Coordinates of C-alpha atoms in Angstrom, one line a residue:
X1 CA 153.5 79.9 -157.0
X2 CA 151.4 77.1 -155.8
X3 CA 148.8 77.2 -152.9
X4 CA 147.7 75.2 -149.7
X5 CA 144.7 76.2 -148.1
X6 CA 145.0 74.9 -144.5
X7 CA 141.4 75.5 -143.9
X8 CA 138.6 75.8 -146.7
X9 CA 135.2 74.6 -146.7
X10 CA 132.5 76.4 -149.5
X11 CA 129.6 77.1 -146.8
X12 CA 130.8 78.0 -143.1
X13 CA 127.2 76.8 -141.3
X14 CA 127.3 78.9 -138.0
X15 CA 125.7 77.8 -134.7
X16 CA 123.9 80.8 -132.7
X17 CA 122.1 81.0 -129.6
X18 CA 119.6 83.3 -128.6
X19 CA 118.5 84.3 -124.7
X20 CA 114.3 84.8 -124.3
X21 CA 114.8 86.8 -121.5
X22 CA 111.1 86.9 -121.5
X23 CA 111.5 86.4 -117.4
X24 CA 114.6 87.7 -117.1
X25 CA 117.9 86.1 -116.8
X26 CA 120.9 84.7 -114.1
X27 CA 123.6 82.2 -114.0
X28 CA 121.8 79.7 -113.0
X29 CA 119.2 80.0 -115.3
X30 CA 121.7 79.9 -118.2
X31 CA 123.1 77.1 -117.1
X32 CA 120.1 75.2 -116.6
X33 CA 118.7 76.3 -120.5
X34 CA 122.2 75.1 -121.6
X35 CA 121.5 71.3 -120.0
X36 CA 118.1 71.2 -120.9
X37 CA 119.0 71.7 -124.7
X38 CA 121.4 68.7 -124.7
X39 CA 124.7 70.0 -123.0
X40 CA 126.1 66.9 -120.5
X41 CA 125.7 68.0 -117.0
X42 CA 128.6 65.2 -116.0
X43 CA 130.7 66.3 -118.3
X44 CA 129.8 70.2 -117.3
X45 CA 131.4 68.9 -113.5
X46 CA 134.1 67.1 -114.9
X47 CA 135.3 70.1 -116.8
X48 CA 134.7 72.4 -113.8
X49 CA 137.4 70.0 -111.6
X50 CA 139.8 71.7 -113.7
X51 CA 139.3 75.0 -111.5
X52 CA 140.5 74.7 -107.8
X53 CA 137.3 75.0 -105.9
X54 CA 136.0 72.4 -103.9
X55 CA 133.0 72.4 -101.8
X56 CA 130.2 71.8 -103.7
X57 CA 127.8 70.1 -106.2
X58 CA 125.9 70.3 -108.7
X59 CA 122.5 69.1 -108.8
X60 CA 119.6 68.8 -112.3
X61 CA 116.2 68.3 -111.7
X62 CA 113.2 68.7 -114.1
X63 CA 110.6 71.4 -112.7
X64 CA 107.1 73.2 -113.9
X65 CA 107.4 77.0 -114.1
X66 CA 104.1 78.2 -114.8
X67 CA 103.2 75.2 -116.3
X68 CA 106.2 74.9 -119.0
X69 CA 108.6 72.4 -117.9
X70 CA 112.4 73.6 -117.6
X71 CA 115.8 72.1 -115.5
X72 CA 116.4 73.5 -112.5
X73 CA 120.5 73.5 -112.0
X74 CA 121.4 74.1 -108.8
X75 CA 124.8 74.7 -107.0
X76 CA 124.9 73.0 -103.5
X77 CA 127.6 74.2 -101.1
X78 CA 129.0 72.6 -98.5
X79 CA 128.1 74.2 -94.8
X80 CA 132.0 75.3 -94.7
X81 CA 132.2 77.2 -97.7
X82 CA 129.0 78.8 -96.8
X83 CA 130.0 80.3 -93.7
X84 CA 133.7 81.3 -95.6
X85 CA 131.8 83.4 -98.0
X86 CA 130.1 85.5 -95.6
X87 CA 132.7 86.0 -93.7
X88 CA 135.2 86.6 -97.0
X89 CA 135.0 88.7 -100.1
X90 CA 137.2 88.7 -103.6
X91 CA 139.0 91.5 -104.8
X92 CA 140.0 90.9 -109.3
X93 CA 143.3 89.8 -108.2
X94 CA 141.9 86.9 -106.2
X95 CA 139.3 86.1 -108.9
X96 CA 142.1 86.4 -111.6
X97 CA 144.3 83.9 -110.1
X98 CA 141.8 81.5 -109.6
X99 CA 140.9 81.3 -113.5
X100 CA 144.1 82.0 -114.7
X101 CA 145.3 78.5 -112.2
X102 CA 142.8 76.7 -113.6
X103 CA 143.2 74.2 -116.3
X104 CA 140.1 75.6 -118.5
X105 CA 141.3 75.7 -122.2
X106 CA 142.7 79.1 -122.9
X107 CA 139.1 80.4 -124.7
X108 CA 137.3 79.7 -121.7
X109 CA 139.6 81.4 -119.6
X110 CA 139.6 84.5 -121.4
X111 CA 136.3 84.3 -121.4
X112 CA 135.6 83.8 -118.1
X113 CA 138.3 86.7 -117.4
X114 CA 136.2 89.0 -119.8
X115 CA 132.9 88.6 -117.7
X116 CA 134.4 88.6 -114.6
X117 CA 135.8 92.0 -115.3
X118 CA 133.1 93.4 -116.6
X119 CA 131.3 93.1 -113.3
X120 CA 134.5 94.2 -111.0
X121 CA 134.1 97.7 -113.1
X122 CA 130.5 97.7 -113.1
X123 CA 130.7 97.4 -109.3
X124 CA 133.6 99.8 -109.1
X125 CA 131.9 102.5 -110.7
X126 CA 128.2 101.8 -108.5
X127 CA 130.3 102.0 -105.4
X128 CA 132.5 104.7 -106.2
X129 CA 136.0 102.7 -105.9
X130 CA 139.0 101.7 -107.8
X131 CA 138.9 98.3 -109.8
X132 CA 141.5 96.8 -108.2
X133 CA 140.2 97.9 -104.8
X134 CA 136.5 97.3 -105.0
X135 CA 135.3 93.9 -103.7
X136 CA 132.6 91.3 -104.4
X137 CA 130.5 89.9 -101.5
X138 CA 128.1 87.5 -103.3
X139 CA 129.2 87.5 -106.9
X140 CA 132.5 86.3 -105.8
X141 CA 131.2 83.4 -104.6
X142 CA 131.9 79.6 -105.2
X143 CA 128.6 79.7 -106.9
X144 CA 128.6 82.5 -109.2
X145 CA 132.2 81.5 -110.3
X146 CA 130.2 77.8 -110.9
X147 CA 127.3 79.5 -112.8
X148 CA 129.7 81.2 -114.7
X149 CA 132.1 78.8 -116.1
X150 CA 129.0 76.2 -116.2
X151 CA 127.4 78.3 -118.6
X152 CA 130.7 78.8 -120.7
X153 CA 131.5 74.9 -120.6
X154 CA 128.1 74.2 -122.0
X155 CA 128.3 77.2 -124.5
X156 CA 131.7 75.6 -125.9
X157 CA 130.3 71.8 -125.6
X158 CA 126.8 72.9 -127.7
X159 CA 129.4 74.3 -130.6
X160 CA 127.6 77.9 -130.2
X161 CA 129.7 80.9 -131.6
X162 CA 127.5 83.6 -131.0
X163 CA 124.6 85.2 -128.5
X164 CA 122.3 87.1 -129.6
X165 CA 119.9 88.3 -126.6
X166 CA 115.9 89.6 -127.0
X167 CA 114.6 92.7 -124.8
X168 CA 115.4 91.8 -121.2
X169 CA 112.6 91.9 -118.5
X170 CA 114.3 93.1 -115.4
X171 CA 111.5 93.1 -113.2
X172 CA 111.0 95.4 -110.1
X173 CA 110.9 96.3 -106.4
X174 CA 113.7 95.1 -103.9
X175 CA 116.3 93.0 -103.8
X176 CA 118.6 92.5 -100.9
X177 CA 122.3 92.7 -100.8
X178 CA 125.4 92.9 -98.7
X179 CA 125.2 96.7 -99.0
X180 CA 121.6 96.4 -98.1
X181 CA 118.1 96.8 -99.7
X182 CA 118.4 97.7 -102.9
X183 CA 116.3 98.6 -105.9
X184 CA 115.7 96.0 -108.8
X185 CA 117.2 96.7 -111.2
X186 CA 120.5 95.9 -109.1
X187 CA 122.8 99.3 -109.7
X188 CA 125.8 96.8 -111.0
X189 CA 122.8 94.8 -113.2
X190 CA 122.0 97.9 -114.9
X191 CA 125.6 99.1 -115.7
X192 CA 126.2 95.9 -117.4
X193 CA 123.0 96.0 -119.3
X194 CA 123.9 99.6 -121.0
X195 CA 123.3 99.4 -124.6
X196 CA 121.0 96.9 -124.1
X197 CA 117.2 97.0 -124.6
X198 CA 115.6 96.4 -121.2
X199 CA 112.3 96.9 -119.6
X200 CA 110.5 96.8 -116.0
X201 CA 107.9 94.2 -115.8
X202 CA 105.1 93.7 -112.7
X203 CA 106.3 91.4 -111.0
X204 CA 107.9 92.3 -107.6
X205 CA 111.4 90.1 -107.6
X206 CA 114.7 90.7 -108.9
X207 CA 114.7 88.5 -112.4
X208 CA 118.0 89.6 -113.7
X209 CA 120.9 89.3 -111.8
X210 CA 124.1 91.1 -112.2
X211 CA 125.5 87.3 -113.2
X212 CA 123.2 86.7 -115.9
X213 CA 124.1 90.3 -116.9
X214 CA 127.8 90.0 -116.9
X215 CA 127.4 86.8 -119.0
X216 CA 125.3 88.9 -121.7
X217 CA 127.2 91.6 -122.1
X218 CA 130.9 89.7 -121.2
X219 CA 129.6 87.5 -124.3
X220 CA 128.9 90.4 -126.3
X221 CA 125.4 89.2 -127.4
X222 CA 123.8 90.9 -130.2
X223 CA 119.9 92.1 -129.7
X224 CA 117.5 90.3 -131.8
X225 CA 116.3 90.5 -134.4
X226 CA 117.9 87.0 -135.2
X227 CA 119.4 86.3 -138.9
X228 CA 117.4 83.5 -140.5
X229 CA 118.2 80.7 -138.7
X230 CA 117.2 76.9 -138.0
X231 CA 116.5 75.8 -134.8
X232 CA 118.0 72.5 -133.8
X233 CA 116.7 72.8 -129.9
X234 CA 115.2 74.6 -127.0
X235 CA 115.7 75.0 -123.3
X236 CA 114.3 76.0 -120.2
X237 CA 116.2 77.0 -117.4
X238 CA 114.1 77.6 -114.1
X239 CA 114.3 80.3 -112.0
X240 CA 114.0 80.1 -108.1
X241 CA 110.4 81.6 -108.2
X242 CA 107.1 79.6 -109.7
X243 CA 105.0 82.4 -110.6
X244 CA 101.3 82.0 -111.3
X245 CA 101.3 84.3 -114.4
X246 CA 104.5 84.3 -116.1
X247 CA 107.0 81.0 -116.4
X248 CA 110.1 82.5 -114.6
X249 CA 112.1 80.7 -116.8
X250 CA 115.1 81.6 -119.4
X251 CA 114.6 79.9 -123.3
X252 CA 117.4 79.8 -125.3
X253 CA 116.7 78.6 -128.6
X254 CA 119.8 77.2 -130.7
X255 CA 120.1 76.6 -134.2
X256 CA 122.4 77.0 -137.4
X257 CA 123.0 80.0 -140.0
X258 CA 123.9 79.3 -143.2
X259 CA 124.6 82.6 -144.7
X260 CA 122.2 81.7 -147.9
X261 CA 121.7 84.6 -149.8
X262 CA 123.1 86.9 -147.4
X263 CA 122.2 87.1 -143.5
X264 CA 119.8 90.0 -142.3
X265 CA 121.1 91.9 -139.1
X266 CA 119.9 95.2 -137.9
X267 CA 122.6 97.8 -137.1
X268 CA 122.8 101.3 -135.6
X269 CA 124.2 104.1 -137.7
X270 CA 125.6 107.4 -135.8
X271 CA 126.3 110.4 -137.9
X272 CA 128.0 114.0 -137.4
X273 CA 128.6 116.6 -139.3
X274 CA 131.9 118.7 -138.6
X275 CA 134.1 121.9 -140.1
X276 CA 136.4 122.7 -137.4
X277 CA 139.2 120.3 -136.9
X278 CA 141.9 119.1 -137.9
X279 CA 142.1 116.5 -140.1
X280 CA 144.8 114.0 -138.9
X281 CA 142.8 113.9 -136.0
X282 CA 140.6 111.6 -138.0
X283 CA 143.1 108.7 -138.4
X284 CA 143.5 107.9 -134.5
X285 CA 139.5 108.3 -134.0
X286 CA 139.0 105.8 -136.8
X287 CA 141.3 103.4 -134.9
X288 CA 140.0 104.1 -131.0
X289 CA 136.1 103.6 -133.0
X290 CA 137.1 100.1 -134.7
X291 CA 139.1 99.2 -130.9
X292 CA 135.7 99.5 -129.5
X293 CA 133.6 97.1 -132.0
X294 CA 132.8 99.8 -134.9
X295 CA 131.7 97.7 -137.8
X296 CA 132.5 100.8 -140.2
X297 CA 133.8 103.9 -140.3
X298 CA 134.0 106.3 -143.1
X299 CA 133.9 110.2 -144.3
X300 CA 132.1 112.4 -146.7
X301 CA 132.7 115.7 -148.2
X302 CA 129.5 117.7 -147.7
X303 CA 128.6 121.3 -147.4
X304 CA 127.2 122.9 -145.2
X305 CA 125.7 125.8 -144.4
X306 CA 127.1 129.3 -145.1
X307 CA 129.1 127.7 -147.9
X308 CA 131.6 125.7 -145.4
X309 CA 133.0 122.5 -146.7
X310 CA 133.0 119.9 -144.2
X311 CA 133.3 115.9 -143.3
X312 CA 130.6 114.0 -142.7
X313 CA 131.7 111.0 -139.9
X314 CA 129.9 107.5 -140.3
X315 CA 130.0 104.7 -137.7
X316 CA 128.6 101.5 -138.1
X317 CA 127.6 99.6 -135.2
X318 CA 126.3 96.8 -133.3
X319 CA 122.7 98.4 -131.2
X320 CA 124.3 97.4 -127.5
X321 CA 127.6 99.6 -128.2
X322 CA 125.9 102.9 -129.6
X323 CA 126.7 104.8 -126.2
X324 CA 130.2 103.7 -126.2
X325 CA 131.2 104.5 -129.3
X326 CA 129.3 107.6 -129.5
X327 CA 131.7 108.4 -126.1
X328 CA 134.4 108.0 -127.8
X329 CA 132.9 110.4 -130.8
X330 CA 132.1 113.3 -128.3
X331 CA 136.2 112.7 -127.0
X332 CA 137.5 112.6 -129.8
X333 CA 136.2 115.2 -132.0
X334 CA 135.0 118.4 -131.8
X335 CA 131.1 117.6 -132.4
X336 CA 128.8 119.0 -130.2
X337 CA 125.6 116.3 -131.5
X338 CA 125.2 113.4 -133.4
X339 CA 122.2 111.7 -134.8
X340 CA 121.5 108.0 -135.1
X341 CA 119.0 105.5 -136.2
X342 CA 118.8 101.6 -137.2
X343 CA 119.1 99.8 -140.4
X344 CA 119.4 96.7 -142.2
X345 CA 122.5 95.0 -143.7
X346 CA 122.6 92.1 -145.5
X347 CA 125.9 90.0 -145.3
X348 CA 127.5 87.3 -147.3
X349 CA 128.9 84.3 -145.3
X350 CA 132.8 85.3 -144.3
X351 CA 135.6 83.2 -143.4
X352 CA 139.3 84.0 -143.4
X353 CA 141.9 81.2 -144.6
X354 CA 145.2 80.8 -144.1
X355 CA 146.5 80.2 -147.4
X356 CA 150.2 78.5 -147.7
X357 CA 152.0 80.1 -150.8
X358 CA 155.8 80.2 -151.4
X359 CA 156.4 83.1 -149.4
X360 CA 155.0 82.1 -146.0
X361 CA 151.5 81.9 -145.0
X362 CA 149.1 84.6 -146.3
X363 CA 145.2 85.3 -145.1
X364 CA 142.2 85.2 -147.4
X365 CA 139.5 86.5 -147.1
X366 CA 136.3 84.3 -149.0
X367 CA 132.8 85.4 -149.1
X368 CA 130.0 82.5 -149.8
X369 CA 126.7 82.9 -151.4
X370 CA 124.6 80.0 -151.6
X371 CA 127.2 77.8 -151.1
X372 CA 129.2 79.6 -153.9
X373 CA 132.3 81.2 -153.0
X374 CA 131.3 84.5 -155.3
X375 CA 134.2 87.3 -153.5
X376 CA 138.1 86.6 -151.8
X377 CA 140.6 88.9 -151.6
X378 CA 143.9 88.3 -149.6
X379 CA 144.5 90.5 -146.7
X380 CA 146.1 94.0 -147.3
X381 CA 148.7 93.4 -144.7
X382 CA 149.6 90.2 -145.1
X383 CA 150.8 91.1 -149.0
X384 CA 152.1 94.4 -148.0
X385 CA 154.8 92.6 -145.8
X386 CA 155.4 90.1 -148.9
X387 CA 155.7 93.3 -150.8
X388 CA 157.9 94.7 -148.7
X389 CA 160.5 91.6 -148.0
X390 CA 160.8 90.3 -151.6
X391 CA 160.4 94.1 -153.2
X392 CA 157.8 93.2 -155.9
X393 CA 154.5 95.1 -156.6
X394 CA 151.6 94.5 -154.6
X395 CA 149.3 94.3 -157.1
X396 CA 151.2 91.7 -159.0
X397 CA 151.3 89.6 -155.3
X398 CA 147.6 89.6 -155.1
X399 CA 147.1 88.8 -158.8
X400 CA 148.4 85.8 -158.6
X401 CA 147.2 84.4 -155.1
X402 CA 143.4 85.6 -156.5
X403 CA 144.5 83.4 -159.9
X404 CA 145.7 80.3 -158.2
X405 CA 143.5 80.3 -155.3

């Protein structure tokens, strides 16, 4: 047998960003970090031609927010369009058909799709009304739809893979909407934020929006803290306020992981205990549990009291999706609690390749250390089908793609 690798390099460097949402966060103020740490606000425009929208312009100025200077990106609409969005609101079909029209690249559609989603439920479930019924007033604006596939332009033309978010300041009071005066935190804000550690400053103004939300939580940022990384640049995106005391400004800092000897990330473990159900139940509540971003699962035989043997369930997973996946747990099973608490993992640098042998194309997975490839394995499934088409052993199929690798 002899190999191709189509894509192979020793050590996979990874470029993350990270939100300081030390004065909250919005769309605009994404997008504005974003162009202040180096992405092309011309070519940002260009890109966002390829959606059917006209109307409007973007502007970049530099500006002082509490003395720390930041870009201020602004999105300009044309007296027209102004007066069509109050007068006009977008249900997801109209919203979905104006992404899926564009000519965006596929991954910024989806994307763009995922967030936009995310806030048509969040505001369906506030309100009370269907998803495909429920409407946006504001956020299905020309500029929130700007904001949004801004900030997913520049995320693609900076080379970042992955968000990672800090504790998000959310601020307080009153903020006024179409359905009236509301109270900050926006309803829809807070539904997006679930999972997420948040906390209510002083100040009396609404600093995160349900855009700057939907772009955390559509991205599927991780909360800090951060893997050992090193930071290439830093940005400040302005706010619409200048506030004395705090810079209401969002700082995204951007640099490269490496994997080294193994990346630090903290991870939430949930735990139950059970002795009163059936067992193939377990199979399809592994698979609904992995569906919805489980990093692990896995059982143990314990005992426990009275004598009873029992199955101890174990999920691994990310901080922001605990009450999701613990959902699913209290569906699914027939626990009545669960316990959970945070740890560390350390975790090699991973890649998958697609690996070109005489039978077709197989996966690999490698795992670096220090540059060193140290663990690969080819994917179960991917030799199983081998297995089953040619009729010879697994383990003699793997054998010899781990020996000629």
């Amino acid at each position: 047998m002899s190999l191709k690798v189509v894509k192979y390099s020793m050590l996979r460097s990874k470029k993350i960003a990270c939100f300081d949402c030390f004065s909250g966060i919005s769309g605009d103020m994404i997008l504005g970090a974003l162009v202040d740490a180096g992405a092309d606000i011309r070519v940002i425009e260009n890109e966002l031609k390829k959606i059917q929208i006209k109307g409007y312009s973007l502007t970049k100025k530099g500006v002082l927010r509490a003395g720390i200077s930041a870009t201020k990106v602004d999105v300009i609409l044309k007296e027209s369009v102004l007066r069509n969005q109050k007068s006009e609101s977008k249900k997801w079909k109209d919203i979905e058909k104006i992404i899926k029209t564009s000519a965006l690249s596929d991954k910024i559609k989806q994307k763009g799709l995922h967030i936009f989603k995310r806030l048509f439920q969040a505001e369906a479930g506030v309100h009370g009304e269907t998803f495909e019924n429920v409407h946006l007033h504001e956020l299905g604006g020309v500029d929130c739809l700007i904001d949004v596939f801004g900030s997913l332009i520049g995320i693609d033309m900076l080379g970042i893979e992955e968000i990672y978010t800090s504790s998000i300041n959310l601020g307080s009071g009153t903020v006024k909407t179409e359905h009236g005066m509301l109270p900050v935190p926006a309803p829809a804000t807070i539904e997006l934020l679930k999972g997420y550690p948040v906390y209510s400053s002083d100040m009396k103004f609404e600093l995160t929006t349900p855009t700057g939300a939907a772009i955390v939580s559509g991205l599927k940022a991780k909360s800090i803290p951060l893997p050992e990384v090193v930071v290439d640049a830093v940005g400040y995106g302005a706010g619409n306020r200048d506030f004395p005391e705090l810079p209401n400004a969002l700082r995204i800092l951007i640099g490269s992981v490496t994997g080294g000897a193994g990346s630090d990330e903290l991870v939430t473990v949930i735990e139950t205990n059970i002795d009163d159900m059936n067992p193939q139940f377990y199979e399809h509540i592994s698979e609904r549990l992995f569906d919805a971003g489980a990093l692990d699962v896995f059982l143990e035989n314990i005992i426990m009291k009275k004598g009873r043997p029992a199955l101890k369930l174990s999920i691994v997973g990310r901080n922001q999706d605990v009450e999701k996946l613990s959902e699913i747990l209290f569906e699914e099973t027939t626990t009545i609690g669960a316990r959970y608490y945070d740890v560390r993992r350390k975790i090699l640098s991973r890649e998958i390749k697609r690996v070109k042998t005489k039978y077709g194309y197989v996966r690999v997975k490698v795992s670096s250390l220090k540059g060193r490839v140290v663990n690969m394995f080819p994917e179960y499934e991917d030799v199983r089908e081998i297995s089953l088409k040619t009729g010879l052993p697994i383990k003699k199929i793997t054998e010899e793609i781990i020996r000629l690798y």
